[in-house]
Amino acid sequence: MKLGSPFRPRLLSALLISIFLGSAPATPAQERGELRIATSYKLMTLDPQYANLNENTSLLSHIYERLVYQDDNLELKPGLATSWRPLSDTQWAFKLRDKVRFHDGSAFDADDVVYTIERIRDFLKPPSGGFRSYVSGIKSVSAPDPLTVLIETDGAVPNLPLFFSSIFVMNRPAKGFETTENLNAGHPPNGTGPYRFESWSSGESLRLARNDDYWGGKPAWSKVTFRVIENPAARVAALSTGEVDVADAIPARDVASLKERGARVASVGAARVNFVQFDVARDTLPGVTDKSGEPIANPFKNPLVRRALTLATDRGILVDKILAGYGTAAAQVFPNGLPGTSAKLLPEAPNYDEAKMLLAKAGFPDGFNLVLAGPAGRYPGDAESLQAVAQSWARIGVNAQPAAAPFSVFNTKRAAGDYGVWYGGTSGEAVDIILHSLLASPDPERGTGALNFGKYRNEAFDAMLARAESIAVGPERNAALAQATELVMADQPIIPLYHFHHIVGYGSRIGSYVLHPRGWTTAMQTLPAME
């Protein structure tokens, strides 16, 4: 069992620079026709600023681009911005890349960046404001010349460039703000990226064509088709039979058989966490009852219950059996060793006797019943993880009924409050981004708690996180984030389960596939095989 093994950053290669700061230019021998990708990511919208979900950011990165990119060590690199610098504690200047054009032929300039920030900050509202927390601290934004953006913040925002590594830049329309409804209705997305939009069928496919005028060099593939295949076995089958060239989110259990059938596999540790999250706000919860089936007061309001369930969770089974070693047991939001993580937080082996004692002390000596919800087919081992967690909890008298559903269904029901406890996952640019959205108290004005569906609140943690976020990027900030993490994890608002490894399979038409810890699936990571 991999308990708390350190994260070892890989060296950034020239290939990764070309992939993530643009598209790897193709030589004539490399150019091919259509690249076919089977993806677990179900694109939910054509609005690049509507929801901060990996399926949107991954697929729409072909069309749209960011000012700043993160390399495979999560370090910042130039994108549409070539440089940036603070002018004071509350002012930043970004210099933009020259001679970049949108797909409709119009020139990219600073006014497009101003529009992008204002659209997210002033126009898109929750729940469509998934990126609002990144710009909520921006007081004003201006364009003194076509290639310069000046930003003034309400207070010190020392990691402002990091925020822009998540935000896609849109072209300013002739008037007003572009609506999500218009974008989803077939108004062609207009970005600066290496591929142009051709068609989209929600939940089924996304078709793209090469942008021959791309500033970063001619992309390798003339056409790209993403087929949404949410079932992992179906993705594996599609790759095995040659129906697709690449398949993402390969279950670890299928790696050996894929290799036997001639496919190749790439993997990398994920800058993300999968976890169990509790609803700690409501007085009673759906699916949570005593052993006779009668509703009971919300047990998850009691930190002793949350701690008991943590001690009754066997992460070793999840990592060694379900993930077949393609994962690391978790005790915090990012793998140990990444900036902002705590060396003191290590995953614990289960202790069922202590867990039973804590349950009894909390007033549940016989345990209780619950429905443990989660998505099926979105994350490696998700449905199986529900089963394994349920079996572990049964050992202390908590009878959990697993309820797995397609992510779209699960996401809708979770938002509607149909669950009392659930399995989920999230990724982000940095530790503070995850803490800010997953564990900070929900506050639409501050943009915190966007993923805090359990409505957990901890004022002491909020204050510590705010202090950490006020410190310039570096060792002092990392130490403050680690301390804030230690405080909040002692209260167990979530149970970190594991950091899975991204696994992608690819066939004979592919020369190489380069994975990124953020878990993106793109054509830009895929190079054709040489003839």
Short mmCIF file of C-alpha atoms in Angstrom, two decimals:
data_model
loop_
_atom_site.label_atom_id
_atom_site.label_comp_id
_atom_site.label_asym_id
_atom_site.label_seq_id
_atom_site.Cartn_x
_atom_site.Cartn_y
_atom_site.Cartn_z
CA MET A 1 0.00 0.00 0.00
CA LYS A 2 1.42 3.39 -1.01
CA LEU A 3 0.87 5.49 2.09
CA GLY A 4 2.12 9.04 1.77
CA SER A 5 4.78 8.41 -0.85
CA PRO A 6 6.28 11.73 -1.99
CA PHE A 7 5.39 13.37 -5.28
CA ARG A 8 8.46 13.47 -7.53
CA PRO A 9 8.26 16.22 -10.15
CA ARG A 10 9.43 15.17 -13.58
CA LEU A 11 11.80 17.18 -15.71
CA LEU A 12 10.05 19.43 -18.21
CA SER A 13 11.03 18.35 -21.71
CA ALA A 14 11.07 20.42 -24.86
CA LEU A 15 8.21 18.27 -26.07
CA LEU A 16 6.07 19.26 -23.10
CA ILE A 17 6.87 22.91 -23.69
CA SER A 18 5.57 22.65 -27.25
CA ILE A 19 2.51 20.70 -26.17
CA PHE A 20 1.34 22.88 -23.30
CA LEU A 21 2.39 26.32 -24.48
CA GLY A 22 0.98 25.66 -27.90
CA SER A 23 0.66 22.75 -30.27
CA ALA A 24 3.55 20.54 -31.26
CA PRO A 25 4.26 21.55 -34.87
CA ALA A 26 3.93 18.66 -37.27
CA THR A 27 6.42 17.77 -39.95
CA PRO A 28 5.00 16.68 -43.32
CA ALA A 29 5.75 13.05 -42.46
CA GLN A 30 3.85 13.38 -39.21
CA GLU A 31 0.68 14.94 -40.59
CA ARG A 32 -2.26 12.59 -40.54
CA GLY A 33 -5.95 12.72 -41.06
CA GLU A 34 -8.44 12.24 -38.29
CA LEU A 35 -7.43 11.58 -34.69
CA ARG A 36 -10.13 9.60 -32.86
CA ILE A 37 -10.25 9.88 -29.07
CA ALA A 38 -12.58 8.01 -26.71
CA THR A 39 -13.01 10.18 -23.65
CA SER A 40 -14.76 9.87 -20.34
CA TYR A 41 -15.24 13.64 -20.40
CA LYS A 42 -18.75 14.66 -21.31
CA LEU A 43 -18.57 18.23 -22.56
CA MET A 44 -21.38 20.05 -20.78
CA THR A 45 -21.26 23.42 -22.55
CA LEU A 46 -19.52 25.36 -25.30
CA ASP A 47 -19.16 28.33 -22.96
CA PRO A 48 -15.50 28.22 -21.87
CA GLN A 49 -16.23 30.28 -18.75
CA TYR A 50 -19.41 28.59 -17.55
CA ALA A 51 -18.16 25.79 -15.31
CA ASN A 52 -14.73 24.95 -13.95
CA LEU A 53 -14.81 21.23 -14.70
CA ASN A 54 -12.09 19.14 -16.30
CA GLU A 55 -14.36 17.97 -19.13
CA ASN A 56 -14.87 21.57 -20.19
CA THR A 57 -11.34 22.86 -19.65
CA SER A 58 -9.79 19.80 -21.30
CA LEU A 59 -11.87 19.70 -24.48
CA LEU A 60 -12.31 23.44 -24.95
CA SER A 61 -8.53 23.97 -24.68
CA HIS A 62 -8.36 22.98 -28.34
CA ILE A 63 -10.39 26.07 -29.24
CA TYR A 64 -9.54 28.59 -26.53
CA GLU A 65 -6.30 29.52 -24.80
CA ARG A 66 -5.14 31.02 -21.51
CA LEU A 67 -2.79 33.87 -20.72
CA VAL A 68 -0.64 31.55 -18.63
CA TYR A 69 0.01 27.80 -18.70
CA GLN A 70 1.30 25.33 -16.12
CA ASP A 71 4.01 22.88 -17.04
CA ASP A 72 4.17 19.34 -15.69
CA ASN A 73 5.72 20.62 -12.43
CA LEU A 74 2.81 23.07 -12.12
CA GLU A 75 5.18 25.97 -12.79
CA LEU A 76 3.83 28.96 -14.73
CA LYS A 77 4.80 29.48 -18.38
CA PRO A 78 3.82 32.09 -20.99
CA GLY A 79 0.68 31.47 -23.04
CA LEU A 80 -1.17 34.34 -24.69
CA ALA A 81 0.74 36.53 -22.24
CA THR A 82 4.48 36.59 -22.83
CA SER A 83 5.32 38.15 -19.44
CA TRP A 84 3.78 39.61 -16.30
CA ARG A 85 5.00 41.60 -13.32
CA PRO A 86 3.61 43.33 -10.23
CA LEU A 87 3.77 47.13 -10.31
CA SER A 88 2.71 47.36 -6.66
CA ASP A 89 0.87 45.25 -4.10
CA THR A 90 -2.38 45.90 -5.96
CA GLN A 91 -1.31 46.42 -9.58
CA TRP A 92 -0.14 44.00 -12.27
CA ALA A 93 0.94 44.42 -15.88
CA PHE A 94 0.60 41.63 -18.46
CA LYS A 95 2.31 41.84 -21.85
CA LEU A 96 0.51 39.97 -24.62
CA ARG A 97 1.69 37.90 -27.54
CA ASP A 98 1.69 39.78 -30.84
CA LYS A 99 0.24 38.60 -34.18
CA VAL A 100 -2.25 36.15 -32.68
CA ARG A 101 -5.60 35.81 -34.44
CA PHE A 102 -8.95 34.35 -33.52
CA HIS A 103 -10.49 31.72 -35.74
CA ASP A 104 -12.67 34.32 -37.45
CA GLY A 105 -9.55 36.22 -38.50
CA SER A 106 -9.83 39.08 -36.01
CA ALA A 107 -6.71 40.09 -34.10
CA PHE A 108 -6.26 39.16 -30.46
CA ASP A 109 -5.46 42.14 -28.24
CA ALA A 110 -5.76 43.50 -24.72
CA ASP A 111 -9.41 44.45 -25.17
CA ASP A 112 -10.27 40.74 -25.40
CA VAL A 113 -8.61 40.13 -22.04
CA VAL A 114 -10.53 43.03 -20.51
CA TYR A 115 -13.77 41.56 -21.89
CA THR A 116 -12.91 38.09 -20.57
CA ILE A 117 -12.35 39.34 -17.04
CA GLU A 118 -15.45 41.55 -17.04
CA ARG A 119 -17.66 38.78 -18.43
CA ILE A 120 -16.68 36.38 -15.65
CA ARG A 121 -16.73 38.98 -12.90
CA ASP A 122 -19.79 41.02 -13.85
CA PHE A 123 -21.98 38.95 -16.17
CA LEU A 124 -21.82 35.25 -15.33
CA LYS A 125 -23.49 34.45 -12.02
CA PRO A 126 -23.52 31.29 -9.88
CA PRO A 127 -23.99 28.46 -10.63
CA SER A 128 -22.50 29.51 -13.96
CA GLY A 129 -19.75 31.44 -12.21
CA GLY A 130 -17.30 28.60 -11.76
CA PHE A 131 -14.36 30.89 -12.51
CA ARG A 132 -15.62 33.92 -10.63
CA SER A 133 -13.39 33.32 -7.62
CA TYR A 134 -10.36 33.88 -9.85
CA VAL A 135 -11.40 37.43 -10.76
CA SER A 136 -13.55 38.51 -7.82
CA GLY A 137 -10.62 40.41 -6.32
CA ILE A 138 -10.02 42.45 -9.48
CA LYS A 139 -11.11 46.07 -8.95
CA SER A 140 -10.42 47.29 -12.47
CA VAL A 141 -8.84 46.15 -15.72
CA SER A 142 -7.71 48.35 -18.59
CA ALA A 143 -5.84 48.23 -21.89
CA PRO A 144 -3.41 51.16 -22.25
CA ASP A 145 -2.23 49.72 -25.57
CA PRO A 146 -3.19 46.67 -27.69
CA LEU A 147 -0.58 44.42 -26.11
CA THR A 148 -0.70 45.54 -22.46
CA VAL A 149 -3.24 44.75 -19.76
CA LEU A 150 -3.21 46.60 -16.45
CA ILE A 151 -5.04 45.04 -13.52
CA GLU A 152 -5.80 46.65 -10.19
CA THR A 153 -6.95 44.43 -7.33
CA ASP A 154 -8.91 45.27 -4.19
CA GLY A 155 -6.04 44.03 -2.09
CA ALA A 156 -2.83 42.09 -2.51
CA VAL A 157 -3.29 39.06 -4.80
CA PRO A 158 0.24 37.66 -4.98
CA ASN A 159 -0.72 34.64 -7.06
CA LEU A 160 -2.85 36.45 -9.64
CA PRO A 161 -0.93 34.96 -12.62
CA LEU A 162 -1.82 31.48 -11.36
CA PHE A 163 -5.51 32.34 -11.61
CA PHE A 164 -5.10 33.13 -15.28
CA SER A 165 -3.76 29.64 -15.94
CA SER A 166 -7.39 28.49 -15.65
CA ILE A 167 -9.23 31.19 -17.59
CA PHE A 168 -9.87 30.91 -21.33
CA VAL A 169 -9.73 34.17 -23.26
CA MET A 170 -12.78 35.02 -25.40
CA ASN A 171 -13.12 37.43 -28.30
CA ARG A 172 -15.05 40.62 -27.46
CA PRO A 173 -18.29 40.73 -29.48
CA ALA A 174 -19.54 43.88 -31.19
CA LYS A 175 -21.73 44.71 -28.21
CA GLY A 176 -22.70 43.35 -24.82
CA PHE A 177 -21.73 39.99 -23.35
CA GLU A 178 -22.04 36.68 -25.15
CA THR A 179 -24.60 34.46 -23.43
CA THR A 180 -24.12 30.81 -22.59
CA GLU A 181 -27.39 30.06 -24.37
CA ASN A 182 -26.13 31.54 -27.64
CA LEU A 183 -22.87 29.63 -27.43
CA ASN A 184 -24.66 26.35 -26.79
CA ALA A 185 -27.19 27.02 -29.55
CA GLY A 186 -24.60 26.68 -32.27
CA HIS A 187 -22.95 30.09 -32.41
CA PRO A 188 -19.45 28.92 -33.46
CA PRO A 189 -16.92 29.20 -30.61
CA ASN A 190 -14.24 31.68 -31.60
CA GLY A 191 -10.88 31.12 -29.94
CA THR A 192 -7.19 31.40 -30.76
CA GLY A 193 -6.38 27.72 -30.19
CA PRO A 194 -4.80 25.09 -32.47
CA TYR A 195 -8.15 23.61 -33.55
CA ARG A 196 -11.35 25.15 -34.85
CA PHE A 197 -14.84 24.09 -33.84
CA GLU A 198 -16.80 22.00 -36.36
CA SER A 199 -19.70 20.40 -34.47
CA TRP A 200 -20.87 19.27 -31.07
CA SER A 201 -23.50 16.78 -30.02
CA SER A 202 -24.01 17.05 -26.28
CA GLY A 203 -23.02 13.85 -24.53
CA GLU A 204 -21.91 12.21 -27.75
CA SER A 205 -19.15 13.91 -29.73
CA LEU A 206 -17.04 16.97 -30.42
CA ARG A 207 -15.51 17.48 -33.87
CA LEU A 208 -12.61 19.82 -34.54
CA ALA A 209 -10.55 20.91 -37.56
CA ARG A 210 -6.96 22.05 -37.67
CA ASN A 211 -6.24 25.77 -37.38
CA ASP A 212 -3.62 26.14 -40.11
CA ASP A 213 -2.93 29.72 -39.02
CA TYR A 214 -2.20 28.85 -35.41
CA TRP A 215 0.52 31.05 -33.90
CA GLY A 216 2.20 28.09 -32.20
CA GLY A 217 2.80 26.10 -35.38
CA LYS A 218 0.73 23.83 -37.59
CA PRO A 219 -1.04 21.15 -35.49
CA ALA A 220 -0.31 17.50 -36.18
CA TRP A 221 -3.85 16.35 -37.00
CA SER A 222 -6.13 17.70 -39.71
CA LYS A 223 -9.26 16.51 -37.90
CA VAL A 224 -9.99 15.50 -34.31
CA THR A 225 -13.09 13.66 -33.12
CA PHE A 226 -13.84 13.10 -29.45
CA ARG A 227 -16.33 10.32 -28.77
CA VAL A 228 -17.90 10.50 -25.34
CA ILE A 229 -17.83 6.97 -23.90
CA GLU A 230 -18.57 7.16 -20.20
CA ASN A 231 -18.32 3.41 -19.57
CA PRO A 232 -14.68 2.42 -18.94
CA ALA A 233 -15.10 -1.08 -20.41
CA ALA A 234 -16.53 0.42 -23.58
CA ARG A 235 -13.57 2.80 -23.92
CA VAL A 236 -11.15 -0.10 -23.52
CA ALA A 237 -13.07 -2.12 -26.10
CA ALA A 238 -13.06 0.77 -28.58
CA LEU A 239 -9.29 1.07 -28.28
CA SER A 240 -8.75 -2.68 -28.47
CA THR A 241 -10.72 -3.00 -31.72
CA GLY A 242 -9.10 0.02 -33.35
CA GLU A 243 -12.27 2.11 -33.39
CA VAL A 244 -10.32 4.89 -31.66
CA ASP A 245 -6.66 5.84 -31.49
CA VAL A 246 -6.62 7.07 -27.88
CA ALA A 247 -8.73 6.23 -24.82
CA ASP A 248 -8.47 8.13 -21.55
CA ALA A 249 -9.24 7.15 -17.95
CA ILE A 250 -8.21 3.53 -18.48
CA PRO A 251 -8.97 1.38 -15.41
CA ALA A 252 -5.78 0.02 -13.88
CA ARG A 253 -7.20 -3.51 -14.05
CA ASP A 254 -7.25 -3.30 -17.85
CA VAL A 255 -3.66 -2.16 -18.37
CA ALA A 256 -2.17 -5.64 -18.68
CA SER A 257 -4.78 -6.89 -21.15
CA LEU A 258 -4.43 -3.78 -23.30
CA LYS A 259 -0.70 -4.26 -23.51
CA GLU A 260 -1.21 -7.91 -24.48
CA ARG A 261 -3.38 -6.73 -27.37
CA GLY A 262 -0.70 -4.37 -28.67
CA ALA A 263 -1.80 -1.08 -27.17
CA ARG A 264 0.59 1.13 -25.28
CA VAL A 265 -0.13 2.87 -21.98
CA ALA A 266 1.05 6.15 -20.44
CA SER A 267 0.45 7.18 -16.84
CA VAL A 268 1.25 10.02 -14.45
CA GLY A 269 0.37 10.87 -10.86
CA ALA A 270 -2.59 13.24 -10.66
CA ALA A 271 -2.57 16.68 -9.07
CA ARG A 272 -5.98 16.00 -7.61
CA VAL A 273 -7.82 14.18 -4.84
CA ASN A 274 -10.77 11.83 -4.62
CA PHE A 275 -12.68 11.94 -1.37
CA VAL A 276 -15.86 11.34 0.60
CA GLN A 277 -17.76 14.54 1.39
CA PHE A 278 -20.39 15.03 4.10
CA ASP A 279 -23.42 17.29 4.24
CA VAL A 280 -22.86 18.97 7.61
CA ALA A 281 -25.47 21.72 7.28
CA ARG A 282 -28.96 20.20 7.17
CA ASP A 283 -30.71 18.81 10.24
CA THR A 284 -31.80 15.60 8.51
CA LEU A 285 -30.49 13.98 5.38
CA PRO A 286 -31.96 11.83 2.62
CA GLY A 287 -30.99 8.18 2.95
CA VAL A 288 -29.62 8.51 6.49
CA THR A 289 -31.65 6.49 9.02
CA ASP A 290 -31.34 4.35 12.12
CA LYS A 291 -31.15 0.58 11.78
CA SER A 292 -34.96 0.32 11.64
CA GLY A 293 -35.15 2.74 8.73
CA GLU A 294 -36.41 5.76 10.68
CA PRO A 295 -34.90 9.20 9.92
CA ILE A 296 -32.34 10.47 12.42
CA ALA A 297 -30.66 13.78 13.11
CA ASN A 298 -27.74 14.48 10.78
CA PRO A 299 -24.87 12.45 12.30
CA PHE A 300 -22.23 14.19 10.18
CA LYS A 301 -22.59 17.41 12.14
CA ASN A 302 -20.65 15.60 14.86
CA PRO A 303 -16.88 15.58 14.16
CA LEU A 304 -16.58 12.34 16.16
CA VAL A 305 -18.72 10.59 13.53
CA ARG A 306 -16.64 12.01 10.70
CA ARG A 307 -13.48 10.91 12.47
CA ALA A 308 -14.90 7.42 13.08
CA LEU A 309 -15.72 6.97 9.40
CA THR A 310 -12.23 8.16 8.48
CA LEU A 311 -10.67 5.58 10.78
CA ALA A 312 -12.93 2.93 9.27
CA THR A 313 -11.82 3.63 5.69
CA ASP A 314 -9.25 1.24 4.26
CA ARG A 315 -7.32 3.27 1.67
CA GLY A 316 -4.92 0.38 1.11
CA ILE A 317 -7.62 -1.69 -0.55
CA LEU A 318 -8.54 1.23 -2.78
CA VAL A 319 -4.96 1.82 -3.94
CA ASP A 320 -3.65 -1.74 -4.13
CA LYS A 321 -6.71 -3.63 -5.29
CA ILE A 322 -9.02 -1.25 -7.13
CA LEU A 323 -6.32 0.99 -8.61
CA ALA A 324 -3.83 -1.90 -8.96
CA GLY A 325 -1.07 0.34 -7.64
CA TYR A 326 -1.87 3.22 -10.02
CA GLY A 327 -2.57 5.59 -7.16
CA THR A 328 -1.38 6.95 -3.81
CA ALA A 329 -3.33 6.94 -0.54
CA ALA A 330 -4.35 10.48 0.44
CA ALA A 331 -4.46 12.50 3.64
CA GLN A 332 -4.75 15.96 2.07
CA VAL A 333 -5.79 17.57 -1.20
CA PHE A 334 -2.54 17.14 -3.20
CA PRO A 335 0.12 14.43 -3.15
CA ASN A 336 2.79 14.97 -0.49
CA GLY A 337 5.70 17.01 -1.77
CA LEU A 338 3.83 19.45 -3.98
CA PRO A 339 4.01 23.12 -2.93
CA GLY A 340 1.63 23.88 -0.06
CA THR A 341 1.25 20.31 1.20
CA SER A 342 2.01 19.24 4.77
CA ALA A 343 4.68 16.66 5.54
CA LYS A 344 2.83 15.95 8.81
CA LEU A 345 -0.33 14.67 7.12
CA LEU A 346 0.04 11.01 6.24
CA PRO A 347 -2.72 8.53 5.51
CA GLU A 348 -3.61 6.23 8.38
CA ALA A 349 -4.27 2.53 8.36
CA PRO A 350 -7.82 1.65 9.46
CA ASN A 351 -8.52 1.30 13.18
CA TYR A 352 -11.97 -0.26 13.52
CA ASP A 353 -11.90 -0.59 17.30
CA GLU A 354 -11.20 3.10 17.83
CA ALA A 355 -13.79 3.97 15.18
CA LYS A 356 -16.44 1.98 17.07
CA MET A 357 -15.54 3.74 20.31
CA LEU A 358 -15.91 7.14 18.65
CA LEU A 359 -19.29 6.20 17.19
CA ALA A 360 -20.51 5.08 20.59
CA LYS A 361 -19.25 8.29 22.17
CA ALA A 362 -21.15 10.25 19.52
CA GLY A 363 -24.37 8.42 20.44
CA PHE A 364 -24.40 5.75 17.73
CA PRO A 365 -23.25 2.54 19.46
CA ASP A 366 -25.17 0.44 16.91
CA GLY A 367 -24.23 2.55 13.92
CA PHE A 368 -26.78 3.71 11.36
CA ASN A 369 -27.79 3.36 7.71
CA LEU A 370 -26.89 5.64 4.83
CA VAL A 371 -26.83 5.89 1.06
CA LEU A 372 -23.30 6.51 -0.26
CA ALA A 373 -23.64 8.21 -3.64
CA GLY A 374 -21.08 8.71 -6.37
CA PRO A 375 -20.48 8.82 -10.11
CA ALA A 376 -19.88 5.73 -12.22
CA GLY A 377 -17.30 5.88 -14.99
CA ARG A 378 -15.99 9.38 -14.30
CA TYR A 379 -12.94 8.52 -12.19
CA PRO A 380 -10.75 5.42 -12.18
CA GLY A 381 -12.30 2.90 -9.80
CA ASP A 382 -15.16 5.17 -8.73
CA ALA A 383 -18.00 2.64 -8.57
CA GLU A 384 -15.70 0.01 -7.08
CA SER A 385 -14.48 2.53 -4.49
CA LEU A 386 -18.05 3.04 -3.32
CA GLN A 387 -18.36 -0.70 -2.74
CA ALA A 388 -15.04 -0.91 -0.91
CA VAL A 389 -15.77 2.04 1.37
CA ALA A 390 -19.20 0.58 2.15
CA GLN A 391 -17.61 -2.75 3.12
CA SER A 392 -15.12 -1.00 5.41
CA TRP A 393 -17.81 1.04 7.15
CA ALA A 394 -19.94 -2.07 7.69
CA ARG A 395 -17.26 -3.27 10.10
CA ILE A 396 -18.25 -0.52 12.57
CA GLY A 397 -22.00 -0.90 12.11
CA VAL A 398 -22.53 1.79 9.48
CA ASN A 399 -24.48 0.13 6.71
CA ALA A 400 -23.81 2.05 3.52
CA GLN A 401 -25.80 1.38 0.38
CA PRO A 402 -23.70 2.35 -2.67
CA ALA A 403 -25.59 4.39 -5.27
CA ALA A 404 -23.52 4.94 -8.41
CA ALA A 405 -24.91 6.90 -11.35
CA PRO A 406 -23.58 8.52 -14.53
CA PHE A 407 -21.85 11.76 -13.63
CA SER A 408 -24.45 13.99 -15.26
CA VAL A 409 -27.16 12.33 -13.15
CA PHE A 410 -25.05 12.32 -10.00
CA ASN A 411 -24.06 15.97 -10.45
CA THR A 412 -27.68 17.06 -10.90
CA LYS A 413 -28.88 15.14 -7.86
CA ARG A 414 -26.02 16.36 -5.69
CA ALA A 415 -26.82 19.95 -6.62
CA ALA A 416 -30.48 19.30 -5.79
CA GLY A 417 -29.59 18.04 -2.29
CA ASP A 418 -30.59 14.44 -2.93
CA TYR A 419 -27.54 13.07 -1.14
CA GLY A 420 -26.28 13.23 2.44
CA VAL A 421 -22.81 11.80 1.80
CA TRP A 422 -21.04 11.16 -1.46
CA TYR A 423 -17.81 10.29 -3.22
CA GLY A 424 -16.28 12.98 -5.41
CA GLY A 425 -13.09 14.32 -6.90
CA THR A 426 -11.47 17.58 -7.85
CA SER A 427 -8.30 18.96 -9.34
CA GLY A 428 -6.81 22.41 -9.51
CA GLU A 429 -3.82 24.56 -10.27
CA ALA A 430 -2.47 24.60 -6.71
CA VAL A 431 -3.23 23.55 -3.14
CA ASP A 432 -4.79 26.90 -2.26
CA ILE A 433 -7.15 26.71 -5.23
CA ILE A 434 -8.53 23.39 -3.96
CA LEU A 435 -8.75 24.58 -0.36
CA HIS A 436 -10.46 27.78 -1.53
CA SER A 437 -13.17 25.94 -3.47
CA LEU A 438 -13.59 22.65 -1.61
CA LEU A 439 -13.20 23.48 2.09
CA ALA A 440 -13.55 27.23 2.56
CA SER A 441 -16.94 28.47 3.78
CA PRO A 442 -19.35 29.09 0.90
CA ASP A 443 -19.43 32.79 0.10
CA PRO A 444 -20.61 33.86 -3.38
CA GLU A 445 -19.25 37.37 -2.93
CA ARG A 446 -15.74 36.14 -2.10
CA GLY A 447 -16.05 33.27 -4.55
CA THR A 448 -15.15 30.66 -1.94
CA GLY A 449 -16.70 27.24 -1.43
CA ALA A 450 -17.77 26.61 -5.03
CA LEU A 451 -17.22 22.87 -4.49
CA ASN A 452 -18.15 22.86 -0.81
CA PHE A 453 -21.43 21.07 -1.45
CA GLY A 454 -21.55 19.91 2.16
CA LYS A 455 -21.75 23.56 3.38
CA TYR A 456 -18.90 23.04 5.85
CA ARG A 457 -17.86 26.19 7.72
CA ASN A 458 -14.75 26.79 9.81
CA GLU A 459 -13.94 30.43 10.58
CA ALA A 460 -10.49 29.65 11.96
CA PHE A 461 -9.57 27.82 8.76
CA ASP A 462 -11.01 30.61 6.61
CA ALA A 463 -8.80 33.11 8.42
CA MET A 464 -5.68 30.95 8.08
CA LEU A 465 -6.36 30.36 4.39
CA ALA A 466 -6.90 34.07 3.77
CA ARG A 467 -3.60 34.84 5.48
CA ALA A 468 -1.78 32.24 3.39
CA GLU A 469 -3.28 33.63 0.21
CA SER A 470 -2.00 37.10 1.10
CA ILE A 471 1.62 35.93 1.10
CA ALA A 472 3.77 36.03 -2.04
CA VAL A 473 4.41 32.72 -3.77
CA GLY A 474 7.29 30.95 -2.07
CA PRO A 475 8.29 28.96 1.04
CA GLU A 476 6.44 31.19 3.53
CA ARG A 477 3.18 30.86 1.60
CA ASN A 478 3.65 27.10 1.27
CA ALA A 479 4.19 26.76 5.03
CA ALA A 480 1.07 28.81 5.78
CA LEU A 481 -1.01 26.66 3.41
CA ALA A 482 0.33 23.52 5.07
CA GLN A 483 -0.68 24.82 8.49
CA ALA A 484 -4.16 25.71 7.27
CA THR A 485 -4.50 22.24 5.78
CA GLU A 486 -3.47 20.60 9.04
CA LEU A 487 -6.12 22.59 10.92
CA VAL A 488 -8.98 21.80 8.59
CA MET A 489 -8.15 18.12 8.08
CA ALA A 490 -8.19 17.61 11.86
CA ASP A 491 -11.91 18.40 11.64
CA GLN A 492 -12.49 15.85 8.82
CA PRO A 493 -14.95 17.76 6.62
CA ILE A 494 -13.95 15.28 3.94
CA ILE A 495 -12.19 11.93 3.91
CA PRO A 496 -9.33 12.10 1.40
CA LEU A 497 -9.14 8.68 -0.26
CA TYR A 498 -6.47 8.67 -2.94
CA HIS A 499 -4.61 10.54 -5.64
CA PHE A 500 -5.14 8.32 -8.65
CA HIS A 501 -2.81 8.11 -11.59
CA HIS A 502 -4.04 9.26 -14.98
CA ILE A 503 -3.81 6.35 -17.41
CA VAL A 504 -4.22 6.71 -21.17
CA GLY A 505 -4.03 3.97 -23.77
CA TYR A 506 -3.11 4.51 -27.41
CA GLY A 507 -2.85 2.45 -30.57
CA SER A 508 -0.46 1.95 -33.45
CA ARG A 509 -1.24 5.24 -35.23
CA ILE A 510 0.12 7.14 -32.23
CA GLY A 511 3.84 7.68 -31.76
CA SER A 512 3.65 9.07 -28.24
CA TYR A 513 1.21 10.48 -25.72
CA VAL A 514 2.46 12.89 -23.06
CA LEU A 515 0.39 13.07 -19.88
CA HIS A 516 0.01 16.08 -17.59
CA PRO A 517 -0.76 15.92 -13.83
CA ARG A 518 -3.86 18.06 -14.37
CA GLY A 519 -5.43 15.18 -16.31
CA TRP A 520 -6.18 16.91 -19.58
CA THR A 521 -7.01 14.82 -22.65
CA THR A 522 -6.08 16.70 -25.80
CA ALA A 523 -4.96 16.21 -29.36
CA MET A 524 -1.97 18.42 -28.56
CA GLN A 525 -0.61 15.70 -26.26
CA THR A 526 -0.83 13.16 -29.08
CA LEU A 527 1.88 12.84 -31.74
CA PRO A 528 1.45 10.62 -34.82
CA ALA A 529 3.60 7.59 -35.40
CA MET A 530 6.35 8.09 -37.95
CA GLU A 531 6.01 6.11 -41.16
#
